[in-house]
């Protein structure tokens, strides 16, 4: 299965590397406005093959999309001095239009995985652009809170001393400040969190919850402060999504897709747990939330909607 990554900067290149390490695709094509960068990244990753698995990786063009199943969008402009958030959004929207129109002209059947930030709004914009070309919204999936959910599972798993793969916990809503950590429905290998901590005699209180919440919600700020940008975590999430789609694994992942109605907020793109398989998004799952979590999800939906409206009514 071939995956094409458009935008081979830090996120695109590390995603390619993670896909190769996972053996999640047979062919990886890198496309970047900076062709030299795409060529260099492809070559560098190729040199790791002898230690992993033979995957065909090369810098290519839109013609390479002909037989691709997935397109990962990790292209984006960075904020220039004096540029407003809205100006940056307009620039990135133009990049998305360029990528989507060129992709659809070659292959209208691909599944788009969007990682470019702000991912919920950018995914929403991509959905609207694709609609103009007759492409259904189900073909456009934002990475959303897949990464935040992984951060939550890592921090909680580390605190309680359990492999994060056995921690079922979700972050939903916005990939950003208003995201919602769902504490009310966590299970550890099928055992509710409260039962698990009581059984294992683990100290657990609001202070510990707040510390984990802060670690998840503010992870990107802290990493950016230390090294300029984040990319390994999102690369892991992208590689997982690529694998699940290529192998029709039907995994539950918190991706960002268009929602008709979130507690009265219409036509908004945000993350909830979805079943993901060979055809991409197979549908949202009916997660049980506490009253507080429902209220926070609505607030998060309102915040995303405001950002979408700000862009659409500019
Ligand atoms: P980067 O600057 O390293 O790479 C961006 C690349 O996009 C550059 O190589 C640039 O040449 C390329 N590009 C720009 N316009 C293009 C076009 N029209 N066609 C093809 N390529 C084009 O940035 P990065 O660190 O890789 O981040 C990329 C995006 O991913 C950013 O928007 C970032 O905020 C986002 N991101 C998302 C998450 C997430 O969880 N969704 C996490 C980290 C970063």
Short mmCIF file of C-alpha atoms and ligand atoms in Angstrom, two decimals:
data_model
loop_
_atom_site.label_atom_id
_atom_site.label_comp_id
_atom_site.label_asym_id
_atom_site.label_seq_id
_atom_site.Cartn_x
_atom_site.Cartn_y
_atom_site.Cartn_z
CA UNK A 1 0.00 0.00 0.00
CA UNK A 2 1.31 3.41 -0.96
CA UNK A 3 1.15 6.49 1.25
CA UNK A 4 2.03 9.96 0.00
CA UNK A 5 3.15 12.57 2.52
CA UNK A 6 2.73 16.15 1.41
CA UNK A 7 4.95 18.45 3.42
CA UNK A 8 8.19 16.76 4.39
CA UNK A 9 9.27 19.05 7.17
CA UNK A 10 9.72 17.77 10.72
CA UNK A 11 6.23 16.25 11.02
CA UNK A 12 6.13 14.79 7.49
CA UNK A 13 9.64 13.32 7.62
CA UNK A 14 9.32 11.83 11.10
CA UNK A 15 5.92 10.40 10.07
CA UNK A 16 7.61 8.74 7.11
CA UNK A 17 10.26 7.32 9.42
CA UNK A 18 7.64 6.07 11.90
CA UNK A 19 5.60 4.48 9.07
CA UNK A 20 8.74 2.72 7.85
CA UNK A 21 9.63 1.53 11.38
CA UNK A 22 6.07 0.18 11.82
CA UNK A 23 6.19 -1.47 8.38
CA UNK A 24 2.83 0.18 7.85
CA UNK A 25 3.17 0.83 4.10
CA UNK A 26 5.05 -0.70 1.18
CA UNK A 27 5.70 2.64 -0.56
CA UNK A 28 6.20 6.09 0.93
CA UNK A 29 6.39 9.13 -1.33
CA UNK A 30 7.49 12.52 -0.02
CA UNK A 31 6.34 15.72 -1.69
CA UNK A 32 7.39 19.16 -0.54
CA UNK A 33 7.35 22.66 -2.00
CA UNK A 34 11.06 22.50 -1.17
CA UNK A 35 11.98 19.60 -3.44
CA UNK A 36 15.56 19.39 -2.17
CA UNK A 37 14.24 18.82 1.35
CA UNK A 38 11.97 15.99 0.20
CA UNK A 39 14.84 14.31 -1.67
CA UNK A 40 17.19 14.64 1.32
CA UNK A 41 14.64 13.31 3.83
CA UNK A 42 13.77 10.34 1.59
CA UNK A 43 17.44 9.45 1.19
CA UNK A 44 18.16 9.75 4.89
CA UNK A 45 15.21 7.50 5.80
CA UNK A 46 16.12 5.00 3.09
CA UNK A 47 19.49 4.47 4.73
CA UNK A 48 17.74 2.95 7.75
CA UNK A 49 16.12 0.18 5.64
CA UNK A 50 18.83 -2.43 6.21
CA UNK A 51 18.04 -2.22 9.93
CA UNK A 52 14.26 -2.46 9.53
CA UNK A 53 12.41 -3.52 6.40
CA UNK A 54 12.52 -2.80 2.71
CA UNK A 55 10.05 -0.02 2.05
CA UNK A 56 10.22 1.96 -1.16
CA UNK A 57 10.70 5.61 -0.21
CA UNK A 58 11.38 8.45 -2.58
CA UNK A 59 10.69 12.11 -3.26
CA UNK A 60 7.99 12.31 -5.89
CA UNK A 61 5.32 14.40 -7.54
CA UNK A 62 1.52 14.45 -7.61
CA UNK A 63 1.59 11.85 -10.42
CA UNK A 64 2.73 9.35 -7.76
CA UNK A 65 -0.70 9.64 -6.17
CA UNK A 66 -2.29 7.54 -8.92
CA UNK A 67 -2.17 4.29 -6.95
CA UNK A 68 -1.97 5.71 -3.41
CA UNK A 69 -4.46 4.86 -0.69
CA UNK A 70 -3.62 7.61 1.80
CA UNK A 71 -2.37 11.17 1.57
CA UNK A 72 -0.92 12.64 4.75
CA UNK A 73 -1.03 16.44 4.80
CA UNK A 74 1.75 17.84 6.99
CA UNK A 75 2.46 20.94 4.90
CA UNK A 76 2.15 24.32 6.44
CA UNK A 77 3.50 27.80 6.59
CA UNK A 78 4.91 29.05 9.87
CA UNK A 79 3.84 32.34 11.46
CA UNK A 80 5.98 35.26 10.27
CA UNK A 81 6.69 38.31 12.46
CA UNK A 82 3.73 40.69 12.29
CA UNK A 83 1.44 38.06 10.77
CA UNK A 84 -1.87 37.49 12.56
CA UNK A 85 -3.40 34.08 13.29
CA UNK A 86 -6.02 34.78 10.62
CA UNK A 87 -3.41 35.73 8.01
CA UNK A 88 -1.59 32.47 8.74
CA UNK A 89 -4.88 30.58 8.45
CA UNK A 90 -5.53 32.14 5.03
CA UNK A 91 -2.05 31.17 3.90
CA UNK A 92 -2.53 27.59 5.11
CA UNK A 93 -6.00 27.40 3.55
CA UNK A 94 -4.44 28.35 0.19
CA UNK A 95 -1.84 25.58 0.68
CA UNK A 96 -4.67 23.08 1.43
CA UNK A 97 -6.54 24.14 -1.71
CA UNK A 98 -3.40 23.67 -3.78
CA UNK A 99 -2.76 20.20 -2.32
CA UNK A 100 -6.36 18.95 -2.46
CA UNK A 101 -7.06 20.14 -6.01
CA UNK A 102 -3.82 18.61 -7.34
CA UNK A 103 -4.44 15.36 -5.45
CA UNK A 104 -8.04 14.93 -6.56
CA UNK A 105 -7.10 15.64 -10.19
CA UNK A 106 -4.89 12.52 -10.08
CA UNK A 107 -6.75 10.29 -7.61
CA UNK A 108 -10.21 11.18 -6.22
CA UNK A 109 -10.36 8.00 -4.09
CA UNK A 110 -7.61 8.68 -1.57
CA UNK A 111 -8.18 9.09 2.14
CA UNK A 112 -6.76 12.38 3.46
CA UNK A 113 -5.10 12.42 6.89
CA UNK A 114 -4.61 16.00 7.98
CA UNK A 115 -1.98 16.92 10.61
CA UNK A 116 -1.44 20.62 9.83
CA UNK A 117 -2.40 22.94 12.71
CA UNK A 118 -4.74 24.22 13.95
CA UNK A 119 -5.82 20.75 12.94
CA UNK A 120 -9.58 20.97 13.65
CA UNK A 121 -10.06 24.20 11.70
CA UNK A 122 -7.69 23.12 8.90
CA UNK A 123 -9.52 19.78 8.60
CA UNK A 124 -12.83 21.68 8.43
CA UNK A 125 -11.41 23.89 5.66
CA UNK A 126 -10.13 20.79 3.81
CA UNK A 127 -13.57 19.18 4.08
CA UNK A 128 -15.18 22.26 2.51
CA UNK A 129 -12.59 22.43 -0.28
CA UNK A 130 -12.97 18.70 -1.02
CA UNK A 131 -16.77 19.11 -1.09
CA UNK A 132 -16.40 21.52 -4.02
CA UNK A 133 -14.82 18.60 -5.89
CA UNK A 134 -17.62 16.19 -4.91
CA UNK A 135 -15.50 14.36 -2.30
CA UNK A 136 -17.50 13.25 0.78
CA UNK A 137 -16.44 14.56 4.20
CA UNK A 138 -15.85 10.97 5.38
CA UNK A 139 -12.66 10.92 3.26
CA UNK A 140 -11.02 13.70 5.28
CA UNK A 141 -9.73 12.76 8.73
CA UNK A 142 -7.86 15.12 11.04
CA UNK A 143 -5.31 13.64 13.44
CA UNK A 144 -7.24 15.60 16.08
CA UNK A 145 -6.67 14.46 19.65
CA UNK A 146 -5.08 11.13 18.67
CA UNK A 147 -1.82 12.57 20.02
CA UNK A 148 -3.43 14.06 23.14
CA UNK A 149 -5.08 10.72 23.91
CA UNK A 150 -1.66 9.09 23.61
CA UNK A 151 -0.17 11.71 25.94
CA UNK A 152 -2.97 11.06 28.46
CA UNK A 153 -2.42 7.29 28.33
CA UNK A 154 1.36 7.71 28.64
CA UNK A 155 1.19 9.98 31.70
CA UNK A 156 -1.58 8.04 33.44
CA UNK A 157 0.03 4.69 32.61
CA UNK A 158 3.35 5.90 33.95
CA UNK A 159 1.77 7.16 37.20
CA UNK A 160 -0.18 3.97 37.93
CA UNK A 161 2.59 1.71 36.62
CA UNK A 162 0.74 0.13 33.69
CA UNK A 163 1.62 -0.23 30.01
CA UNK A 164 -0.24 2.68 28.29
CA UNK A 165 -1.61 0.17 25.78
CA UNK A 166 -3.72 -1.23 28.65
CA UNK A 167 -4.99 2.21 29.60
CA UNK A 168 -8.27 3.06 27.88
CA UNK A 169 -8.70 6.78 28.30
CA UNK A 170 -9.70 9.48 25.82
CA UNK A 171 -9.07 13.13 25.13
CA UNK A 172 -11.85 14.62 23.01
CA UNK A 173 -12.89 17.98 21.56
CA UNK A 174 -10.28 20.43 20.31
CA UNK A 175 -6.64 19.54 19.69
CA UNK A 176 -5.70 22.55 21.76
CA UNK A 177 -6.31 24.44 24.97
CA UNK A 178 -10.01 23.49 25.33
CA UNK A 179 -9.51 19.73 24.92
CA UNK A 180 -11.41 17.51 27.34
CA UNK A 181 -9.74 14.73 29.30
CA UNK A 182 -12.43 12.13 29.99
CA UNK A 183 -11.81 10.93 33.54
CA UNK A 184 -15.23 9.39 34.05
CA UNK A 185 -14.90 6.34 31.82
CA UNK A 186 -11.28 5.16 32.10
CA UNK A 187 -10.57 1.47 32.34
CA UNK A 188 -7.32 -0.37 32.91
CA UNK A 189 -7.51 -3.64 31.02
CA UNK A 190 -11.28 -3.70 31.60
CA UNK A 191 -11.08 -2.67 35.28
CA UNK A 192 -12.55 0.78 36.07
CA UNK A 193 -9.80 3.24 37.14
CA UNK A 194 -11.27 3.72 40.67
CA UNK A 195 -11.31 -0.06 41.25
CA UNK A 196 -7.78 -0.39 39.89
CA UNK A 197 -6.28 2.30 42.12
CA UNK A 198 -8.15 0.99 45.18
CA UNK A 199 -7.02 -2.57 44.45
CA UNK A 200 -3.38 -1.50 43.93
CA UNK A 201 -3.39 0.96 46.83
CA UNK A 202 -2.34 3.87 44.62
CA UNK A 203 -2.64 7.41 45.93
CA UNK A 204 -5.00 9.34 43.66
CA UNK A 205 -6.55 12.76 44.20
CA UNK A 206 -7.46 16.03 42.47
CA UNK A 207 -3.88 17.30 42.68
CA UNK A 208 -2.57 14.25 40.79
CA UNK A 209 -5.37 14.57 38.23
CA UNK A 210 -4.54 18.26 37.73
CA UNK A 211 -0.87 17.45 37.25
CA UNK A 212 -1.69 14.86 34.56
CA UNK A 213 -4.18 17.26 32.96
CA UNK A 214 -1.50 19.97 32.82
CA UNK A 215 1.05 17.52 31.39
CA UNK A 216 -1.35 16.57 28.58
CA UNK A 217 -2.92 19.97 27.84
CA UNK A 218 0.34 21.95 27.93
CA UNK A 219 2.67 19.30 26.49
CA UNK A 220 3.17 21.09 23.17
CA UNK A 221 4.04 24.43 24.83
CA UNK A 222 6.64 22.78 27.04
CA UNK A 223 8.21 20.79 24.19
CA UNK A 224 8.26 23.82 21.89
CA UNK A 225 9.96 25.84 24.64
CA UNK A 226 12.69 23.21 24.86
CA UNK A 227 13.26 22.29 21.20
CA UNK A 228 11.26 24.53 18.91
CA UNK A 229 8.58 22.14 17.67
CA UNK A 230 6.95 18.77 18.30
CA UNK A 231 7.05 15.90 15.85
CA UNK A 232 7.80 12.44 17.30
CA UNK A 233 4.43 12.08 19.06
CA UNK A 234 2.39 13.18 16.05
CA UNK A 235 4.55 10.96 13.81
CA UNK A 236 3.62 7.98 16.02
CA UNK A 237 -0.05 8.90 15.70
CA UNK A 238 0.15 9.32 11.91
CA UNK A 239 1.97 5.99 11.52
CA UNK A 240 -0.69 4.24 13.63
CA UNK A 241 -3.48 5.76 11.53
CA UNK A 242 -1.73 4.73 8.30
CA UNK A 243 -1.27 1.18 9.58
CA UNK A 244 -4.88 0.86 10.76
CA UNK A 245 -6.21 2.05 7.39
CA UNK A 246 -3.78 0.04 5.26
CA UNK A 247 -4.45 -3.17 7.22
CA UNK A 248 -8.14 -2.51 7.92
CA UNK A 249 -7.33 -2.99 11.63
CA UNK A 250 -10.50 -1.30 12.89
CA UNK A 251 -8.96 0.52 15.81
CA UNK A 252 -10.63 3.09 18.05
CA UNK A 253 -8.89 6.44 17.67
CA UNK A 254 -9.87 9.98 18.62
CA UNK A 255 -9.74 11.64 15.21
CA UNK A 256 -11.21 14.95 14.13
CA UNK A 257 -14.09 14.76 11.67
CA UNK A 258 -17.08 16.83 10.70
CA UNK A 259 -19.90 16.54 13.25
CA UNK A 260 -23.40 17.69 12.30
CA UNK A 261 -24.34 18.56 15.85
CA UNK A 262 -22.41 18.56 19.12
CA UNK A 263 -24.89 19.43 21.86
CA UNK A 264 -26.49 22.16 19.74
CA UNK A 265 -23.28 23.34 18.03
CA UNK A 266 -23.86 22.61 14.34
CA UNK A 267 -21.39 21.73 11.64
CA UNK A 268 -18.19 21.61 13.67
CA UNK A 269 -15.03 19.54 13.21
CA UNK A 270 -13.61 18.00 16.37
CA UNK A 271 -12.44 14.74 17.90
CA UNK A 272 -14.44 11.91 19.44
CA UNK A 273 -13.57 8.21 19.53
CA UNK A 274 -14.05 6.73 16.04
CA UNK A 275 -13.73 3.29 14.56
CA UNK A 276 -11.05 3.51 11.87
CA UNK A 277 -10.56 0.85 9.21
CA UNK A 278 -9.70 0.22 5.58
CA UNK A 279 -12.31 2.69 4.32
CA UNK A 280 -11.10 5.36 6.73
CA UNK A 281 -13.67 6.65 9.20
CA UNK A 282 -16.22 3.92 9.99
CA UNK A 283 -18.16 6.11 12.41
CA UNK A 284 -18.18 7.75 15.80
CA UNK A 285 -18.64 5.71 19.00
CA UNK A 286 -21.21 6.68 21.64
CA UNK A 287 -18.87 7.55 24.51
CA UNK A 288 -20.49 8.02 27.96
CA UNK A 289 -19.59 11.34 29.55
CA UNK A 290 -20.21 12.91 32.94
CA UNK A 291 -22.31 16.09 33.12
CA UNK A 292 -19.13 18.17 33.54
CA UNK A 293 -17.40 16.50 30.57
CA UNK A 294 -20.49 17.11 28.38
CA UNK A 295 -20.42 20.77 29.34
CA UNK A 296 -16.67 21.01 28.60
CA UNK A 297 -17.12 19.27 25.23
CA UNK A 298 -19.81 21.79 24.29
CA UNK A 299 -17.50 24.65 25.30
CA UNK A 300 -14.68 23.14 23.22
CA UNK A 301 -17.05 22.80 20.23
CA UNK A 302 -18.05 26.45 20.64
CA UNK A 303 -14.41 27.54 20.66
CA UNK A 304 -13.61 25.61 17.46
CA UNK A 305 -16.80 26.91 15.84
CA UNK A 306 -15.80 30.51 16.67
CA UNK A 307 -12.42 29.93 14.97
CA UNK A 308 -14.12 28.40 11.90
CA UNK A 309 -16.58 31.32 11.74
CA UNK A 310 -13.77 33.85 12.15
CA UNK A 311 -12.08 32.33 9.08
CA UNK A 312 -15.26 31.88 7.03
CA UNK A 313 -16.61 35.39 7.75
CA UNK A 314 -13.32 37.22 7.25
P1 LIG B 1 7.95 22.39 8.96
O1 LIG B 1 8.05 23.86 8.73
O2 LIG B 1 9.15 21.64 9.43
O3 LIG B 1 7.42 21.69 7.61
C1 LIG B 1 6.41 22.19 6.82
C2 LIG B 1 6.75 21.82 5.40
O4 LIG B 1 5.62 22.13 4.55
C3 LIG B 1 7.96 22.58 4.84
O5 LIG B 1 8.96 21.65 4.46
C4 LIG B 1 7.38 23.33 3.64
O6 LIG B 1 8.29 23.44 2.56
C5 LIG B 1 6.18 22.45 3.29
N1 LIG B 1 5.17 23.13 2.46
C6 LIG B 1 4.67 24.38 2.57
N2 LIG B 1 3.76 24.61 1.60
C7 LIG B 1 3.69 23.48 0.85
C8 LIG B 1 2.93 23.09 -0.27
N3 LIG B 1 2.06 23.93 -0.87
N4 LIG B 1 3.12 21.87 -0.78
C9 LIG B 1 4.01 21.01 -0.21
N5 LIG B 1 4.74 21.32 0.87
C10 LIG B 1 4.59 22.54 1.39
O7 LIG B 1 6.74 22.21 9.97
P2 LIG B 1 6.43 20.89 10.86
O8 LIG B 1 7.10 21.01 12.17
O9 LIG B 1 6.66 19.69 10.02
O10 LIG B 1 4.86 21.07 11.09
C11 LIG B 1 3.93 20.89 10.02
C12 LIG B 1 2.54 21.13 10.53
O11 LIG B 1 2.18 20.11 11.48
C13 LIG B 1 2.39 22.47 11.28
O12 LIG B 1 1.14 23.05 10.94
C14 LIG B 1 2.40 22.03 12.73
O13 LIG B 1 1.76 22.96 13.58
C15 LIG B 1 1.63 20.74 12.63
N6 LIG B 1 1.71 19.84 13.79
C16 LIG B 1 0.59 19.16 14.08
C17 LIG B 1 0.53 18.32 15.18
C18 LIG B 1 -0.75 17.60 15.48
O14 LIG B 1 -0.91 16.98 16.54
N7 LIG B 1 -1.70 17.62 14.57
C19 LIG B 1 1.68 18.14 15.99
C20 LIG B 1 2.84 18.83 15.64
C21 LIG B 1 2.84 19.70 14.54
#
